[in-house]
mmCIF file with all atom_site columns, C-alpha atoms in Angstrom:
data_model
loop_
_atom_site.group_PDB
_atom_site.id
_atom_site.type_symbol
_atom_site.label_atom_id
_atom_site.label_alt_id
_atom_site.label_comp_id
_atom_site.label_asym_id
_atom_site.label_entity_id
_atom_site.label_seq_id
_atom_site.pdbx_PDB_ins_code
_atom_site.Cartn_x
_atom_site.Cartn_y
_atom_site.Cartn_z
_atom_site.occupancy
_atom_site.B_iso_or_equiv
_atom_site.pdbx_formal_charge
_atom_site.auth_seq_id
_atom_site.auth_comp_id
_atom_site.auth_asym_id
_atom_site.auth_atom_id
_atom_site.pdbx_PDB_model_num
ATOM 1  C CA . MET A 1 1  ? 13.250 -44.968 206.778 1.00 51.00 ? 30  MET A CA 1
ATOM 2  C CA . VAL A 1 2  ? 14.750 -46.125 203.461 1.00 53.00 ? 31  VAL A CA 1
ATOM 3  C CA . ALA A 1 3  ? 12.405 -46.287 200.478 1.00 66.00 ? 32  ALA A CA 1
ATOM 4  C CA . THR A 1 4  ? 12.810 -48.813 197.695 1.00 78.00 ? 33  THR A CA 1
ATOM 5  C CA . VAL A 1 5  ? 12.315 -47.368 194.239 1.00 79.00 ? 34  VAL A CA 1
ATOM 6  C CA . SER A 1 6  ? 11.540 -49.436 191.157 1.00 81.00 ? 35  SER A CA 1
ATOM 7  C CA . GLY A 1 7  ? 9.326  -49.371 188.092 1.00 86.00 ? 36  GLY A CA 1
ATOM 8  C CA . GLU A 1 8  ? 8.483  -46.027 186.532 1.00 84.00 ? 37  GLU A CA 1
ATOM 9  C CA . VAL A 1 9  ? 9.791  -43.049 188.518 1.00 86.00 ? 38  VAL A CA 1
ATOM 10 C CA . VAL A 1 10 ? 9.075  -39.338 188.142 1.00 82.00 ? 39  VAL A CA 1
ATOM 11 C CA . ILE A 1 11 ? 11.590 -36.952 189.678 1.00 85.00 ? 40  ILE A CA 1
ATOM 12 C CA . VAL A 1 12 ? 10.270 -33.465 190.276 1.00 75.00 ? 41  VAL A CA 1
ATOM 13 C CA . GLY A 1 13 ? 13.117 -31.018 189.868 1.00 78.00 ? 42  GLY A CA 1
ATOM 14 C CA . GLY A 1 14 ? 15.551 -30.830 187.005 1.00 81.00 ? 43  GLY A CA 1
ATOM 15 C CA . GLY A 1 15 ? 18.321 -29.119 188.912 1.00 80.00 ? 44  GLY A CA 1
ATOM 16 C CA . LEU A 1 16 ? 21.580 -30.595 190.073 1.00 82.00 ? 45  LEU A CA 1
ATOM 17 C CA . VAL A 1 17 ? 20.024 -32.771 192.796 1.00 83.00 ? 46  VAL A CA 1
ATOM 18 C CA . GLY A 1 18 ? 17.189 -34.033 190.577 1.00 84.00 ? 47  GLY A CA 1
ATOM 19 C CA . LEU A 1 19 ? 19.611 -35.051 187.835 1.00 86.00 ? 48  LEU A CA 1
ATOM 20 C CA . GLU A 1 20 ? 21.958 -36.693 190.335 1.00 87.00 ? 49  GLU A CA 1
ATOM 21 C CA . VAL A 1 21 ? 19.004 -38.711 191.654 1.00 87.00 ? 50  VAL A CA 1
ATOM 22 C CA . ALA A 1 22 ? 18.080 -39.704 188.091 1.00 88.00 ? 51  ALA A CA 1
ATOM 23 C CA . GLU A 1 23 ? 21.628 -40.865 187.463 1.00 87.00 ? 52  GLU A CA 1
ATOM 24 C CA . TYR A 1 24 ? 21.670 -42.799 190.759 1.00 87.00 ? 53  TYR A CA 1
ATOM 25 C CA . LEU A 1 25 ? 18.376 -44.544 189.916 1.00 87.00 ? 54  LEU A CA 1
ATOM 26 C CA . HIS A 1 26 ? 19.577 -45.517 186.434 1.00 86.00 ? 55  HIS A CA 1
ATOM 27 C CA . GLY A 1 27 ? 19.369 -49.309 186.354 1.00 83.00 ? 56  GLY A CA 1
ATOM 28 C CA . LYS A 1 28 ? 17.150 -49.473 189.438 1.00 84.00 ? 57  LYS A CA 1
ATOM 29 C CA . ALA A 1 29 ? 14.021 -48.076 187.773 1.00 85.00 ? 58  ALA A CA 1
ATOM 30 C CA . SER A 1 30 ? 12.515 -49.229 184.489 1.00 83.00 ? 59  SER A CA 1
ATOM 31 C CA . LYS A 1 31 ? 11.721 -45.678 183.377 1.00 87.00 ? 60  LYS A CA 1
ATOM 32 C CA . ILE A 1 32 ? 12.811 -42.333 184.812 1.00 88.00 ? 61  ILE A CA 1
ATOM 33 C CA . THR A 1 33 ? 11.161 -39.029 183.951 1.00 86.00 ? 62  THR A CA 1
ATOM 34 C CA . VAL A 1 34 ? 12.545 -35.737 185.235 1.00 86.00 ? 63  VAL A CA 1
ATOM 35 C CA . VAL A 1 35 ? 10.055 -32.882 185.379 1.00 78.00 ? 64  VAL A CA 1
ATOM 36 C CA . SER A 1 36 ? 11.384 -29.362 185.732 1.00 78.00 ? 65  SER A CA 1
ATOM 37 C CA . ALA A 1 37 ? 9.584  -26.106 186.332 1.00 62.00 ? 66  ALA A CA 1
ATOM 38 C CA . TYR A 1 38 ? 12.048 -24.445 183.995 1.00 64.00 ? 67  TYR A CA 1
ATOM 39 C CA . PRO A 1 39 ? 11.194 -24.781 180.311 1.00 70.00 ? 68  PRO A CA 1
ATOM 40 C CA . CYS A 1 40 ? 14.206 -25.281 178.113 1.00 73.00 ? 69  CYS A CA 1
ATOM 41 C CA . ASP A 1 41 ? 15.142 -24.869 174.499 1.00 77.00 ? 70  ASP A CA 1
ATOM 42 C CA . SER A 1 42 ? 17.958 -27.460 174.455 1.00 77.00 ? 71  SER A CA 1
ATOM 43 C CA . VAL A 1 43 ? 19.339 -30.299 176.548 1.00 76.00 ? 72  VAL A CA 1
ATOM 44 C CA . VAL A 1 44 ? 23.079 -30.965 176.877 1.00 74.00 ? 73  VAL A CA 1
ATOM 45 C CA . VAL A 1 45 ? 24.055 -34.205 178.620 1.00 73.00 ? 74  VAL A CA 1
ATOM 46 C CA . ALA A 1 46 ? 27.576 -33.867 179.965 1.00 69.00 ? 75  ALA A CA 1
ATOM 47 C CA . ILE A 1 47 ? 27.535 -36.212 182.954 1.00 67.00 ? 76  ILE A CA 1
ATOM 48 C CA . GLY A 1 48 ? 29.219 -39.417 183.887 1.00 65.00 ? 77  GLY A CA 1
ATOM 49 C CA . ALA A 1 49 ? 32.641 -40.903 183.641 1.00 67.00 ? 78  ALA A CA 1
ATOM 50 C CA . LYS A 1 50 ? 31.436 -43.566 181.233 1.00 66.00 ? 79  LYS A CA 1
ATOM 51 C CA . SER A 1 51 ? 28.929 -43.872 178.432 1.00 67.00 ? 80  SER A CA 1
ATOM 52 C CA . ARG A 1 52 ? 25.349 -44.651 179.417 1.00 69.00 ? 81  ARG A CA 1
ATOM 53 C CA . ASN A 1 53 ? 22.112 -45.260 177.566 1.00 73.00 ? 82  ASN A CA 1
ATOM 54 C CA . TYR A 1 54 ? 20.355 -41.921 177.087 1.00 75.00 ? 83  TYR A CA 1
ATOM 55 C CA . GLU A 1 55 ? 17.830 -43.195 174.541 1.00 78.00 ? 84  GLU A CA 1
ATOM 56 C CA . GLY A 1 56 ? 14.877 -42.393 176.813 1.00 78.00 ? 85  GLY A CA 1
ATOM 57 C CA . LEU A 1 57 ? 15.974 -38.804 177.239 1.00 78.00 ? 86  LEU A CA 1
ATOM 58 C CA . GLN A 1 58 ? 16.754 -38.468 173.552 1.00 79.00 ? 87  GLN A CA 1
ATOM 59 C CA . HIS A 1 59 ? 13.353 -39.930 172.607 1.00 82.00 ? 88  HIS A CA 1
ATOM 60 C CA . PHE A 1 60 ? 11.549 -37.541 175.000 1.00 80.00 ? 89  PHE A CA 1
ATOM 61 C CA . CYS A 1 61 ? 13.408 -34.554 173.573 1.00 81.00 ? 90  CYS A CA 1
ATOM 62 C CA . ILE A 1 62 ? 12.690 -35.562 169.982 1.00 83.00 ? 91  ILE A CA 1
ATOM 63 C CA . GLU A 1 63 ? 8.983  -36.005 170.797 1.00 83.00 ? 92  GLU A CA 1
ATOM 64 C CA . HIS A 1 64 ? 8.911  -32.497 172.291 1.00 82.00 ? 93  HIS A CA 1
ATOM 65 C CA . ASP A 1 65 ? 11.055 -30.894 169.576 1.00 84.00 ? 94  ASP A CA 1
ATOM 66 C CA . ILE A 1 66 ? 13.903 -30.142 172.006 1.00 82.00 ? 95  ILE A CA 1
ATOM 67 C CA . PRO A 1 67 ? 17.441 -30.465 170.639 1.00 82.00 ? 96  PRO A CA 1
ATOM 68 C CA . VAL A 1 68 ? 19.546 -32.857 172.750 1.00 79.00 ? 97  VAL A CA 1
ATOM 69 C CA . HIS A 1 69 ? 23.328 -33.146 172.688 1.00 77.00 ? 98  HIS A CA 1
ATOM 70 C CA . VAL A 1 70 ? 25.314 -35.851 174.490 1.00 74.00 ? 99  VAL A CA 1
ATOM 71 C CA . ILE A 1 71 ? 28.917 -34.726 174.929 1.00 72.00 ? 100 ILE A CA 1
ATOM 72 C CA . GLY A 1 72 ? 32.041 -35.612 176.852 1.00 69.00 ? 101 GLY A CA 1
ATOM 73 C CA . ASP A 1 73 ? 32.431 -38.886 178.689 1.00 68.00 ? 102 ASP A CA 1
ATOM 74 C CA . ALA A 1 74 ? 28.648 -39.222 178.661 1.00 68.00 ? 103 ALA A CA 1
ATOM 75 C CA . LEU A 1 75 ? 29.140 -40.132 174.996 1.00 67.00 ? 104 LEU A CA 1
ATOM 76 C CA . ARG A 1 76 ? 32.412 -42.055 175.276 1.00 69.00 ? 105 ARG A CA 1
ATOM 77 C CA . ALA A 1 77 ? 35.741 -41.655 177.029 1.00 70.00 ? 106 ALA A CA 1
ATOM 78 C CA . ARG A 1 78 ? 37.572 -38.755 175.441 1.00 68.00 ? 107 ARG A CA 1
ATOM 79 C CA . ARG A 1 79 ? 40.235 -36.179 176.022 1.00 68.00 ? 108 ARG A CA 1
ATOM 80 C CA . ALA A 1 80 ? 39.218 -32.865 177.581 1.00 67.00 ? 109 ALA A CA 1
ATOM 81 C CA . LEU A 1 81 ? 40.150 -30.999 174.391 1.00 65.00 ? 110 LEU A CA 1
ATOM 82 C CA . ASN A 1 82 ? 37.659 -33.097 172.387 1.00 65.00 ? 111 ASN A CA 1
ATOM 83 C CA . VAL A 1 83 ? 34.916 -32.323 174.908 1.00 61.00 ? 112 VAL A CA 1
ATOM 84 C CA . VAL A 1 84 ? 35.575 -28.579 174.803 1.00 67.00 ? 113 VAL A CA 1
ATOM 85 C CA . SER A 1 85 ? 35.533 -28.708 171.004 1.00 68.00 ? 114 SER A CA 1
ATOM 86 C CA . LYS A 1 86 ? 32.166 -30.521 171.003 1.00 63.00 ? 115 LYS A CA 1
ATOM 87 C CA . ALA A 1 87 ? 30.740 -28.059 173.532 1.00 63.00 ? 116 ALA A CA 1
ATOM 88 C CA . HIS A 1 88 ? 31.838 -25.251 171.213 1.00 64.00 ? 117 HIS A CA 1
ATOM 89 C CA . GLU A 1 89 ? 29.993 -26.923 168.321 1.00 68.00 ? 118 GLU A CA 1
ATOM 90 C CA . VAL A 1 90 ? 26.830 -27.232 170.445 1.00 64.00 ? 119 VAL A CA 1
ATOM 91 C CA . ARG A 1 91 ? 27.027 -23.550 171.331 1.00 64.00 ? 120 ARG A CA 1
ATOM 92 C CA . GLU A 1 92 ? 26.908 -22.447 167.685 1.00 58.00 ? 121 GLU A CA 1
#
């Protein structure tokens, strides 16, 4: 059975599979919320081979006082050295 997903979607699980599902549903759902059992202090978005709209995630993080950093090709196409440099900045 294949389910059709649209509208507002909540994905339970913020691990690798949950985030892959969120990325897959991008553009198919009007709003995607990922709920994780693991509280976090920061979010680093380092996925994708092209830039995407992460405004929803950024807005959620700002509302909940969670720092969010979009790096690498998730921000824009870059060289690996630039990505490593940005990751180093995020770490500090």
